[in-house]
Coordinates of C-alpha atoms and ligand atoms in Angstrom, one line a residue:
M1 CA 22.3 -6.6 21.9
S2 CA 19.0 -7.4 20.2
N3 CA 17.2 -5.9 17.2
H4 CA 13.6 -6.9 17.6
L5 CA 12.6 -7.4 14.0
F6 CA 15.9 -8.4 12.5
D7 CA 16.6 -11.0 15.2
A8 CA 13.4 -12.7 14.3
I9 CA 14.4 -12.7 10.6
R10 CA 17.8 -14.1 11.4
T11 CA 16.4 -17.0 13.6
G12 CA 16.7 -20.3 11.8
I13 CA 18.1 -18.8 8.7
V14 CA 19.5 -21.3 6.2
A15 CA 22.4 -19.5 4.4
D16 CA 22.2 -21.3 1.1
A17 CA 18.4 -21.3 0.9
P18 CA 17.0 -19.2 -2.0
F19 CA 15.5 -15.8 -0.9
V20 CA 14.8 -13.7 -3.9
E21 CA 15.3 -13.9 -7.7
T22 CA 14.5 -11.6 -10.6
T23 CA 13.3 -12.5 -14.1
D24 CA 16.6 -11.1 -15.5
G25 CA 18.4 -14.0 -13.9
R26 CA 19.8 -12.4 -10.7
S27 CA 19.3 -14.3 -7.4
W28 CA 20.1 -13.9 -3.7
T29 CA 20.3 -16.6 -1.0
Y30 CA 19.5 -15.9 2.7
G31 CA 23.3 -15.7 3.2
D32 CA 23.5 -13.1 0.4
M33 CA 20.7 -11.2 2.1
L34 CA 22.7 -11.0 5.3
V35 CA 25.8 -9.8 3.6
T36 CA 24.2 -7.3 1.2
S37 CA 22.0 -5.8 3.9
A38 CA 25.1 -5.6 6.2
R39 CA 27.0 -3.7 3.4
F40 CA 24.1 -1.2 3.0
A41 CA 23.9 -0.8 6.8
N42 CA 27.6 0.0 7.0
V43 CA 27.1 2.6 4.2
L44 CA 24.3 4.2 6.1
M45 CA 26.5 4.5 9.2
E46 CA 29.4 5.9 7.1
L47 CA 27.0 8.5 5.6
G48 CA 26.1 9.6 9.1
V49 CA 22.7 8.0 9.5
K50 CA 22.1 7.6 13.2
P51 CA 19.5 5.4 15.0
G52 CA 16.1 7.0 14.8
D53 CA 17.1 9.0 11.6
R54 CA 14.7 8.8 8.7
V55 CA 15.9 7.4 5.3
A56 CA 13.5 8.5 2.6
V57 CA 13.6 6.2 -0.4
Q58 CA 12.0 6.7 -3.9
V59 CA 13.4 4.1 -6.1
E60 CA 12.2 1.5 -8.7
K61 CA 11.5 -1.9 -7.3
S62 CA 14.6 -4.1 -7.0
P63 CA 16.1 -6.7 -4.5
E64 CA 18.6 -4.0 -3.6
A65 CA 15.8 -1.7 -2.5
L66 CA 14.6 -4.4 -0.3
M67 CA 18.1 -4.9 1.1
L68 CA 18.1 -1.1 1.8
Y69 CA 15.0 -1.5 3.9
L70 CA 16.6 -4.4 5.8
A71 CA 19.7 -2.3 6.3
C72 CA 17.6 0.5 7.8
V73 CA 16.1 -2.0 10.2
R74 CA 19.6 -3.3 11.2
A75 CA 21.0 0.2 11.6
G76 CA 18.1 1.3 13.7
A77 CA 17.1 3.9 11.1
V78 CA 13.5 4.6 10.1
Y79 CA 12.6 3.5 6.6
L80 CA 10.4 5.9 4.6
P81 CA 9.4 4.5 1.3
L82 CA 7.8 6.8 -1.3
N83 CA 5.6 5.9 -4.3
T84 CA 7.6 6.2 -7.5
G85 CA 4.7 8.1 -9.0
Y86 CA 5.0 11.1 -6.6
T87 CA 5.8 14.4 -8.3
L88 CA 8.5 16.8 -7.0
A89 CA 5.7 18.9 -5.5
E90 CA 4.5 16.0 -3.5
L91 CA 8.1 14.9 -2.5
D92 CA 8.9 18.4 -1.2
Y93 CA 6.2 18.0 1.4
F94 CA 7.2 14.5 2.5
I95 CA 10.9 15.4 2.8
G96 CA 10.1 18.7 4.6
D97 CA 7.8 16.9 7.1
A98 CA 9.9 13.8 7.8
E99 CA 13.3 15.6 7.8
P100 CA 15.3 12.6 6.6
A101 CA 19.0 12.5 7.1
L102 CA 19.3 10.7 3.7
V103 CA 17.2 10.7 0.6
V104 CA 17.8 7.8 -1.8
C105 CA 16.3 8.2 -5.3
A106 CA 16.6 6.7 -8.8
P107 CA 19.7 7.9 -10.8
K108 CA 17.4 9.5 -13.3
T109 CA 15.6 11.6 -10.7
R110 CA 18.6 12.8 -8.8
A111 CA 19.0 16.2 -10.7
G112 CA 15.4 17.2 -9.9
L113 CA 15.4 16.0 -6.4
E114 CA 18.8 17.2 -5.2
P115 CA 17.7 20.8 -4.6
V116 CA 14.7 19.6 -2.7
A117 CA 16.8 17.3 -0.5
T118 CA 19.6 19.7 0.1
A119 CA 17.2 22.6 0.9
R120 CA 15.8 20.4 3.6
G121 CA 19.3 19.5 5.0
A122 CA 19.3 15.9 3.7
R123 CA 22.1 14.1 1.9
I124 CA 21.2 12.4 -1.4
E125 CA 22.3 9.2 -3.0
T126 CA 21.0 7.0 -5.8
L127 CA 19.9 3.4 -6.3
G128 CA 19.0 2.0 -9.7
E129 CA 16.8 -0.9 -10.5
H130 CA 19.7 -3.1 -11.7
G131 CA 22.0 -2.6 -8.6
D132 CA 23.5 0.6 -10.0
G133 CA 23.7 4.0 -8.5
S134 CA 26.0 5.8 -6.0
L135 CA 24.6 4.1 -2.9
A136 CA 25.0 0.6 -4.5
A137 CA 28.6 1.6 -5.5
L138 CA 29.4 2.5 -1.9
A139 CA 27.8 -0.8 -0.7
M140 CA 30.0 -2.8 -3.0
E141 CA 33.1 -1.5 -1.2
A142 CA 31.6 -1.9 2.3
D143 CA 32.1 -4.6 4.9
G144 CA 29.7 -7.6 4.7
D145 CA 29.5 -7.9 8.5
F146 CA 27.4 -5.6 10.6
A147 CA 26.7 -5.5 14.3
D148 CA 22.9 -4.8 14.4
V149 CA 21.9 -1.7 16.3
A150 CA 19.9 -2.5 19.4
R151 CA 16.1 -1.8 18.9
G152 CA 13.3 -2.7 21.1
P153 CA 9.7 -3.7 20.2
G154 CA 8.4 -0.1 20.5
D155 CA 11.2 1.5 18.4
L156 CA 10.3 2.9 15.0
A157 CA 11.1 0.7 12.0
A158 CA 9.2 2.7 9.3
I159 CA 7.1 5.7 8.5
L160 CA 4.5 5.3 5.7
Y161 CA 2.6 8.4 4.5
T162 CA -1.1 8.1 4.2
S163 CA -3.2 10.9 2.9
G164 CA -5.7 12.7 5.2
T165 CA -9.3 13.6 4.5
T166 CA -8.4 17.1 5.3
G167 CA -5.1 18.8 4.7
R168 CA -1.8 17.1 4.1
S169 CA -0.6 13.5 4.3
K170 CA 0.2 12.0 7.7
G171 CA 3.2 9.8 8.4
A172 CA 2.1 6.5 10.1
M173 CA 4.8 5.5 12.6
L174 CA 5.2 1.7 12.6
T175 CA 7.3 0.0 15.2
H176 CA 9.5 -3.1 15.1
D177 CA 6.8 -5.0 16.9
N178 CA 3.9 -3.8 14.7
L179 CA 5.7 -5.3 11.7
L180 CA 7.0 -8.4 13.5
S181 CA 3.8 -9.4 15.3
N182 CA 1.7 -9.0 12.2
A183 CA 4.0 -10.8 9.8
S184 CA 4.4 -13.7 12.3
T185 CA 0.6 -14.0 12.7
L186 CA 0.2 -14.1 9.0
V187 CA 2.9 -16.8 8.5
D188 CA 0.9 -19.0 10.9
T189 CA -2.6 -18.0 9.6
W190 CA -1.7 -18.5 6.0
R191 CA 0.6 -21.6 6.7
F192 CA 3.8 -20.3 5.1
T193 CA 6.8 -22.6 5.2
A194 CA 10.3 -22.5 3.7
A195 CA 8.9 -24.5 0.7
D196 CA 6.8 -21.5 -0.4
R197 CA 7.6 -19.5 -3.5
L198 CA 5.8 -16.2 -3.9
I199 CA 5.1 -14.3 -7.1
H200 CA 5.9 -10.8 -5.9
A201 CA 4.4 -8.4 -8.4
L202 CA 3.3 -5.6 -6.0
P203 CA 5.2 -2.3 -5.5
I204 CA 7.4 -2.3 -2.4
F205 CA 6.6 1.2 -1.2
H206 CA 3.3 0.3 0.5
T207 CA 2.3 -2.1 3.3
H208 CA 1.0 -4.8 1.0
G209 CA 4.2 -5.4 -1.0
L210 CA 6.7 -4.4 1.6
F211 CA 5.5 -5.7 4.9
V212 CA 2.8 -8.3 4.2
A213 CA 4.6 -9.9 1.3
S214 CA 8.3 -9.4 2.0
N215 CA 8.3 -9.8 5.8
I216 CA 6.2 -13.0 5.6
I217 CA 8.7 -14.5 3.2
L218 CA 11.7 -13.5 5.4
L219 CA 10.2 -14.9 8.6
A220 CA 9.2 -18.1 6.9
G221 CA 12.6 -18.6 5.2
A222 CA 10.6 -18.9 2.0
S223 CA 11.5 -17.4 -1.4
M224 CA 10.1 -15.1 -4.0
I225 CA 10.2 -14.1 -7.6
F226 CA 10.5 -10.3 -7.7
L227 CA 8.7 -8.7 -10.7
P228 CA 9.1 -5.0 -11.5
K229 CA 5.3 -4.8 -12.0
F230 CA 2.3 -6.9 -12.5
D231 CA 1.7 -8.5 -15.8
A232 CA -1.1 -11.1 -16.0
E233 CA 0.5 -13.3 -18.7
E234 CA 3.8 -13.3 -17.0
A235 CA 2.3 -14.2 -13.6
I236 CA 0.4 -17.1 -15.1
S237 CA 3.6 -18.4 -16.8
L238 CA 5.3 -18.4 -13.4
M239 CA 2.6 -20.2 -11.5
P240 CA 3.8 -23.8 -12.2
G241 CA 7.0 -22.9 -10.3
A242 CA 5.4 -20.9 -7.5
T243 CA 3.0 -21.5 -4.6
V244 CA 1.5 -18.1 -3.6
L245 CA 0.3 -14.9 -5.3
M246 CA -0.6 -11.7 -3.3
G247 CA -2.4 -9.0 -5.2
V248 CA -4.9 -6.2 -5.3
P249 CA -8.3 -7.0 -6.9
T250 CA -7.1 -5.5 -10.3
F251 CA -4.6 -8.4 -10.5
Y252 CA -7.5 -10.9 -10.3
V253 CA -9.6 -9.0 -12.8
R254 CA -6.7 -9.0 -15.3
L255 CA -5.8 -12.6 -14.7
L256 CA -9.4 -13.6 -15.5
Q257 CA -9.1 -12.0 -18.9
S258 CA -6.5 -14.6 -19.9
P259 CA -7.6 -17.9 -21.5
K260 CA -4.4 -19.3 -20.0
L261 CA -5.8 -19.0 -16.5
T262 CA -6.9 -22.6 -15.9
R263 CA -6.9 -25.4 -13.3
E264 CA -3.8 -26.9 -14.9
A265 CA -1.9 -23.5 -14.9
T266 CA -2.6 -23.0 -11.2
A267 CA -2.2 -26.6 -10.1
N268 CA 1.0 -25.9 -8.2
M269 CA -0.3 -22.8 -6.4
R270 CA -1.7 -23.3 -2.9
L271 CA -2.9 -19.7 -2.1
F272 CA -4.1 -16.6 -3.8
V273 CA -4.5 -13.6 -1.4
S274 CA -6.4 -10.4 -2.2
G275 CA -6.5 -7.1 -0.3
S276 CA -6.1 -3.3 -0.3
A277 CA -9.5 -2.8 -1.9
P278 CA -12.8 -4.6 -2.1
L279 CA -12.7 -7.8 -4.2
L280 CA -16.0 -8.1 -6.1
A281 CA -17.9 -11.3 -5.1
E282 CA -18.3 -11.9 -8.8
T283 CA -14.5 -11.8 -9.3
H284 CA -14.1 -14.3 -6.5
R285 CA -16.7 -16.7 -8.0
R286 CA -15.3 -16.4 -11.5
F287 CA -11.8 -17.1 -10.3
Q288 CA -12.9 -20.1 -8.4
S289 CA -14.7 -21.5 -11.4
A290 CA -11.7 -20.9 -13.7
T291 CA -9.1 -22.3 -11.3
G292 CA -10.7 -24.2 -8.5
H293 CA -9.0 -21.8 -6.0
A294 CA -11.0 -19.7 -3.6
I295 CA -9.2 -16.3 -3.3
L296 CA -8.4 -15.5 0.3
E297 CA -9.5 -11.9 1.0
R298 CA -8.0 -10.0 3.9
Y299 CA -8.4 -6.4 5.2
G300 CA -5.8 -4.0 6.4
M301 CA -4.6 -0.5 6.6
T302 CA -1.3 1.3 6.6
E303 CA -1.9 2.3 10.2
T304 CA -2.8 -1.1 11.4
N305 CA -1.1 -3.7 9.1
M306 CA -3.5 -6.6 8.6
N307 CA -6.7 -6.8 10.8
T308 CA -8.8 -9.6 9.4
S309 CA -8.5 -12.6 7.1
N310 CA -10.8 -15.2 5.6
P311 CA -9.8 -18.6 7.0
Y312 CA -7.1 -20.8 5.5
D313 CA -9.2 -23.8 6.3
G314 CA -12.9 -23.2 6.2
D315 CA -15.1 -21.1 4.1
R316 CA -13.6 -18.1 2.3
I317 CA -16.8 -16.1 1.8
P318 CA -16.9 -13.8 -1.2
G319 CA -17.7 -10.2 -0.2
T320 CA -16.3 -10.6 3.3
V321 CA -12.9 -10.0 4.8
G322 CA -13.1 -12.9 7.3
F323 CA -12.3 -13.0 11.0
P324 CA -10.1 -10.7 13.2
L325 CA -6.6 -12.1 13.2
P326 CA -5.3 -13.7 16.4
G327 CA -4.4 -11.0 18.8
V328 CA -6.4 -8.3 17.0
S329 CA -9.6 -7.0 18.7
L330 CA -12.2 -5.6 16.4
R331 CA -15.5 -4.0 17.2
V332 CA -18.3 -2.1 15.3
V333 CA -19.5 1.0 17.0
D334 CA -22.0 3.8 16.5
P335 CA -19.7 6.5 14.9
E336 CA -21.2 9.3 16.9
S337 CA -21.5 7.9 20.4
G338 CA -18.8 5.2 20.2
R339 CA -21.4 2.7 21.6
E340 CA -20.6 -0.9 20.6
L341 CA -23.2 -2.3 18.2
A342 CA -24.8 -5.7 18.2
G343 CA -23.8 -8.3 15.5
G344 CA -25.4 -7.5 12.1
E345 CA -25.6 -3.8 12.8
T346 CA -23.6 -1.5 10.5
G347 CA -21.2 1.0 12.1
M348 CA -17.6 2.2 12.3
I349 CA -14.9 -0.5 12.5
E350 CA -12.4 -0.1 15.3
V351 CA -9.4 -2.2 16.0
K352 CA -6.8 -2.7 18.7
G353 CA -3.7 -5.0 19.0
P354 CA 0.0 -5.2 18.6
N355 CA -0.5 -4.5 14.8
V356 CA -1.8 -1.0 15.4
F357 CA 0.7 1.9 14.8
K358 CA 2.2 4.2 17.3
G359 CA 0.7 7.4 16.0
Y360 CA 1.1 10.0 13.2
W361 CA 4.6 11.6 12.9
R362 CA 4.6 14.9 14.8
M363 CA 0.8 15.1 14.8
P364 CA -0.2 14.3 18.4
E365 CA -3.7 15.9 18.0
K366 CA -4.5 13.9 14.8
T367 CA -3.3 10.8 16.6
Q368 CA -5.5 11.5 19.6
A369 CA -8.5 12.2 17.4
E370 CA -8.3 8.8 15.8
F371 CA -8.0 6.7 18.9
R372 CA -10.6 6.0 21.5
P373 CA -9.6 6.5 25.2
D374 CA -9.5 2.7 25.5
G375 CA -6.9 2.4 22.8
F376 CA -9.1 1.3 19.9
F377 CA -8.1 2.9 16.5
I378 CA -11.0 4.3 14.4
T379 CA -10.4 2.9 10.9
G380 CA -12.9 5.1 9.0
D381 CA -14.3 1.9 7.4
L382 CA -18.0 1.0 7.9
G383 CA -18.9 -2.6 8.4
Q384 CA -20.7 -5.3 10.3
V385 CA -20.0 -8.7 11.8
D386 CA -22.4 -11.4 10.7
A387 CA -23.8 -14.3 12.8
R388 CA -20.8 -16.5 11.9
G389 CA -18.3 -13.8 12.9
Y390 CA -17.2 -12.8 9.4
V391 CA -16.5 -9.1 9.0
H392 CA -18.2 -7.3 6.1
I393 CA -16.9 -3.9 4.9
V394 CA -20.0 -2.1 3.6
G395 CA -18.6 1.3 2.9
R396 CA -16.3 4.1 4.0
G397 CA -16.9 6.8 6.6
K398 CA -14.0 8.6 5.1
D399 CA -13.9 10.4 1.8
L400 CA -11.6 8.2 -0.1
V401 CA -11.3 6.6 -3.5
I402 CA -9.3 3.3 -4.0
S403 CA -8.1 2.8 -7.6
G404 CA -6.2 -0.3 -8.4
G405 CA -5.3 -0.6 -4.7
Y406 CA -3.9 3.0 -4.4
N407 CA -5.7 5.4 -2.2
I408 CA -6.7 8.8 -3.4
Y409 CA -8.0 11.5 -1.1
P410 CA -10.5 13.6 -3.1
K411 CA -9.6 16.8 -1.0
E412 CA -6.0 16.7 -2.3
V413 CA -7.2 16.6 -6.0
E414 CA -10.0 19.1 -5.4
M415 CA -7.5 21.6 -3.9
E416 CA -5.4 21.4 -7.1
I417 CA -8.4 21.8 -9.5
D418 CA -9.9 24.6 -7.5
M419 CA -6.6 26.6 -7.9
L420 CA -6.9 26.6 -11.7
P421 CA -8.0 29.8 -13.4
G422 CA -11.6 29.6 -14.6
V423 CA -12.7 27.0 -12.0
V424 CA -15.3 27.9 -9.4
E425 CA -15.2 24.6 -7.5
S426 CA -14.9 20.9 -7.9
A427 CA -15.8 17.6 -6.4
V428 CA -13.8 14.4 -6.8
F429 CA -15.3 11.0 -6.3
G430 CA -15.0 7.4 -7.4
V431 CA -17.3 5.5 -9.6
P432 CA -17.1 1.8 -10.7
H433 CA -14.3 1.1 -13.1
P434 CA -14.0 -2.3 -14.7
D435 CA -10.2 -2.5 -14.3
F436 CA -9.3 -0.3 -11.3
G437 CA -12.4 -1.0 -9.2
E438 CA -13.0 2.7 -8.8
G439 CA -12.2 5.4 -11.3
V440 CA -11.1 8.8 -10.0
T441 CA -13.6 11.3 -11.4
A442 CA -13.8 15.1 -11.1
A443 CA -17.0 17.2 -11.5
V444 CA -16.0 20.8 -12.1
V445 CA -18.0 24.0 -12.0
L446 CA -16.6 26.7 -14.3
K447 CA -16.9 30.5 -14.4
P448 CA -18.7 31.8 -17.5
D449 CA -16.4 31.7 -20.6
A450 CA -13.7 30.1 -18.6
G451 CA -12.0 28.6 -21.7
V452 CA -11.3 25.4 -19.7
D453 CA -11.9 21.9 -21.0
E454 CA -11.2 18.3 -19.9
Q455 CA -7.7 18.2 -21.5
S456 CA -6.6 21.5 -20.0
V457 CA -7.6 20.4 -16.5
L458 CA -5.7 17.1 -16.9
A459 CA -2.7 18.9 -18.3
A460 CA -2.5 21.3 -15.4
L461 CA -2.5 18.4 -12.9
K462 CA 0.3 16.5 -14.7
D463 CA 3.2 17.8 -12.7
R464 CA 1.2 18.4 -9.5
L465 CA -0.2 14.9 -8.7
A466 CA 1.0 11.4 -9.1
R467 CA -0.6 9.8 -12.2
Y468 CA -2.8 7.4 -10.3
K469 CA -4.4 10.3 -8.4
Q470 CA -5.3 12.2 -11.6
P471 CA -8.9 11.9 -12.7
K472 CA -9.6 9.4 -15.4
R473 CA -12.4 11.7 -16.5
V474 CA -13.4 15.4 -15.8
V475 CA -17.0 16.3 -16.3
F476 CA -18.4 19.8 -16.2
I477 CA -21.7 20.6 -14.4
P478 CA -23.5 23.9 -13.7
D479 CA -23.6 23.4 -9.9
L480 CA -22.4 20.9 -7.3
P481 CA -25.4 19.1 -5.6
R482 CA -25.5 20.2 -2.0
N483 CA -27.7 19.3 1.0
T484 CA -29.4 21.8 3.2
M485 CA -26.3 22.2 5.3
G486 CA -24.3 23.2 2.2
K487 CA -22.3 19.9 2.1
V488 CA -21.5 18.5 -1.3
Q489 CA -23.5 15.3 -1.9
K490 CA -21.0 13.0 -3.4
N491 CA -23.5 10.2 -3.4
A492 CA -25.6 12.1 -5.8
L493 CA -22.6 12.6 -8.1
R494 CA -21.7 8.9 -7.8
N495 CA -25.2 7.9 -8.8
R496 CA -25.4 10.4 -11.7
F497 CA -22.0 9.3 -13.2
A498 CA -22.2 5.6 -12.2
D499 CA -21.9 4.4 -15.8
L500 CA -19.1 6.7 -16.9
Y501 CA -16.6 3.8 -17.3
S502 CA -19.1 1.0 -18.0
E503 CA -18.4 1.1 -21.8
L504 CA -14.7 0.2 -21.1
Q505 CA -13.8 -3.3 -21.6
E506 CA -12.3 -4.9 -18.4
G507 CA -8.6 -4.1 -18.6
Ligands
LIG1 C1 -1.4 2.8 -12.9 N1 -2.3 3.8 -13.3 C2 -3.3 3.9 -12.5 C3 -3.1 2.9 -11.5 N2 -1.9 2.3 -11.7 N3 -4.3 4.7 -12.5 C4 -5.2 4.6 -11.5 N4 -5.1 3.7 -10.5 C5 -4.0 2.8 -10.4 N5 -3.8 2.0 -9.4 C6 -2.2 4.6 -14.5 C7 -0.9 4.4 -15.2 O1 0.0 5.5 -14.8 C8 -1.3 4.6 -16.7 O2 -1.4 5.9 -17.0 C9 -2.6 4.0 -16.7 O3 -3.2 4.1 -15.4 C10 -2.7 2.6 -17.1 O4 -1.6 1.9 -16.6 P1 -1.4 0.3 -16.5 O5 -0.2 0.0 -17.3 O6 -2.7 -0.4 -16.9 O7 -1.1 0.2 -15.0 P2 -0.2 -0.8 -14.3 O8 1.2 -0.2 -14.4 O9 -0.4 -2.2 -14.9 O10 -0.6 -0.7 -12.8 C11 -1.9 -1.1 -12.4 C12 -1.7 -1.9 -11.1 C13 -0.9 -1.1 -10.1 C14 -0.9 -3.2 -11.4 C15 -3.0 -2.3 -10.5 O11 -1.6 0.2 -9.9 C16 -0.5 -1.7 -8.8 O12 0.4 -2.5 -8.8 N6 -1.3 -1.5 -7.8 C17 -1.1 -2.0 -6.5 C18 -1.1 -1.0 -5.5 C19 -0.8 -1.5 -4.1 O13 0.2 -2.1 -3.9 N7 -1.6 -1.1 -3.1 C20 -1.3 -1.6 -1.7 C21 -1.4 -0.4 -0.8 P3 -0.8 6.5 -18.4 O14 -1.3 5.6 -19.4 O15 -1.3 7.9 -18.5 O16 0.6 6.4 -18.2 S1 -1.3 -0.9 0.9 C22 -2.9 -0.9 1.4 O17 -3.7 -0.5 0.7 C23 -3.3 -1.6 2.7 C24 -2.4 -1.5 3.8 C25 -3.7 -3.0 2.4 O18 -4.7 -3.5 2.9 O19 -2.9 -3.7 1.6
LIG2 P1 -4.3 2.4 3.0 O1 -4.5 3.8 3.5 O2 -3.6 2.3 1.7 O3 -3.6 1.6 4.0 O4 -5.7 1.7 2.7 C1 -6.5 1.2 3.7 C2 -7.9 1.1 3.3 O5 -8.1 0.2 2.2 C3 -8.8 0.5 4.4 O6 -9.1 1.5 5.4 C4 -10.0 0.1 3.6 O7 -10.8 1.2 3.3 C5 -9.3 -0.4 2.3 N1 -9.2 -1.9 2.2 C6 -8.1 -2.6 2.5 N2 -8.3 -3.9 2.3 C7 -9.7 -4.0 1.9 C8 -10.6 -5.1 1.6 N3 -10.2 -6.4 1.6 N4 -11.8 -4.8 1.3 C9 -12.3 -3.5 1.4 N5 -11.5 -2.5 1.6 C10 -10.2 -2.7 1.9

């Protein structure tokens, strides 16, 4: 029997080679990984999770959480990671839509989440950040051997929710081969070997930290230092014993604020990768002058995994995302007609390849609307390909703000603000922010004598939206700027409030 993704992870495994360690002194070898993920897989079966069932997981980052992901892969279940910042209101939607057989949450959030899970027919267990919780207790008693459930390349391994420009979030269905093909390509492209040691400071509920970082390490038989969150000073102190860092641009902005970021401190490092949001060319240049390392910028999406990468050998050009990865086809088209554009012309980026997801969970119409008849996926990103073949992302055709590597869909925030008493309407947009790249900003139109101020708007959003989606500033204006068709002109708002965060020091 074969399990497409896990068989590849097993191949060539060295049982006593280090896999993951934490800064509180816990560590797992590859042999430990096999046993621990088997124990969790046995528990999933005992709890009645069947192949194809969804397992929704909202827990703090820990090696055990990663073992639970691997257990789902081995048991043929579909792993559904959820941002720890999501509020109960947000979770209710995801659980209702995905209909998981099991919800795993942090011990401290169980009381709040239990009614939501049980109302939706899901069982609930807990997993704490130090290997505690009811699921971990069951795993400790379980068998350390597990016969992996047969899964083919096209079977689902995970569903990751990504917000939509209209309406609610969509679950991107990722198959075993989407994950395996992309991670294998990146191992080769970025020259990973068993000798690598990654500083893993990203969250593990999104593609970047879960699939790009963790799957690469597993396939290469390499090791990683698992940090609960990113801290620039801590990351620098770990660099002499590490070889690679993967981060969002905010990581690099924050690293550059430290006088300890020097050529000597980074001498053992061979690779710094950036993605999830545009890296300013200025950050790239400053990093190179401080350390001698050219950050390797790549471009991906939840739906597609990684699409392009600057070269490992060769010029890593600031402000570009490099070349399509081997096996990935990329074209730039006229958004209206779908006609392919010539090099140097700006249009919609479309991609096709084994990396591209299977579709949106239970949304066949939305899936169809985002694919061309010839199988290319419409990314919503605007870009061009230069004469040397480097892809440049020049904007977004979708109404989206990216703050510190997290995506915020303005519509979702606007709907919450528009429901507040005293509010006529609102527009949410991103403007430059020295730390987060873009700062979520709301322009609000009030009824006369509404008695609403910035603090009251923010207070009302507190339990409705994850913290990172909440506006950093709320400004009040008499009317929203509109074009002759009545469409809100967000560009005009972005221009008007472009300097809102410029007085902030970086970080
Ligand atoms: C935290 N806050 C944020 C963000 N993170 N606000 C806006 N945007 C954010 N990204 C809030 C905190 O709740 C806090 O609010 C205040 O801002 C300051 O928090 P701070 O301690 O400075 O933040 P932090 O905990 O240090 O986190 C910043 C971070 C983190 C390290 C940049 O957001 C992060 O790890 N981002 C990575 C996201 C990621 O993995 N994206 C990949 C998605 P308060 O003070 O009120 O409590 S995958 C993807 O995009 C595709 C596939 C791809 O290409 O990779
Ligand atoms: P997500 O929905 O979290 O998967 O975010 C994917 C989006 O992040 C892409 O569609 C891009 O808009 C953006 N993105 C990812 N990597 C980069 C990059 N290197 N440069 C610019 N934008 C990026």
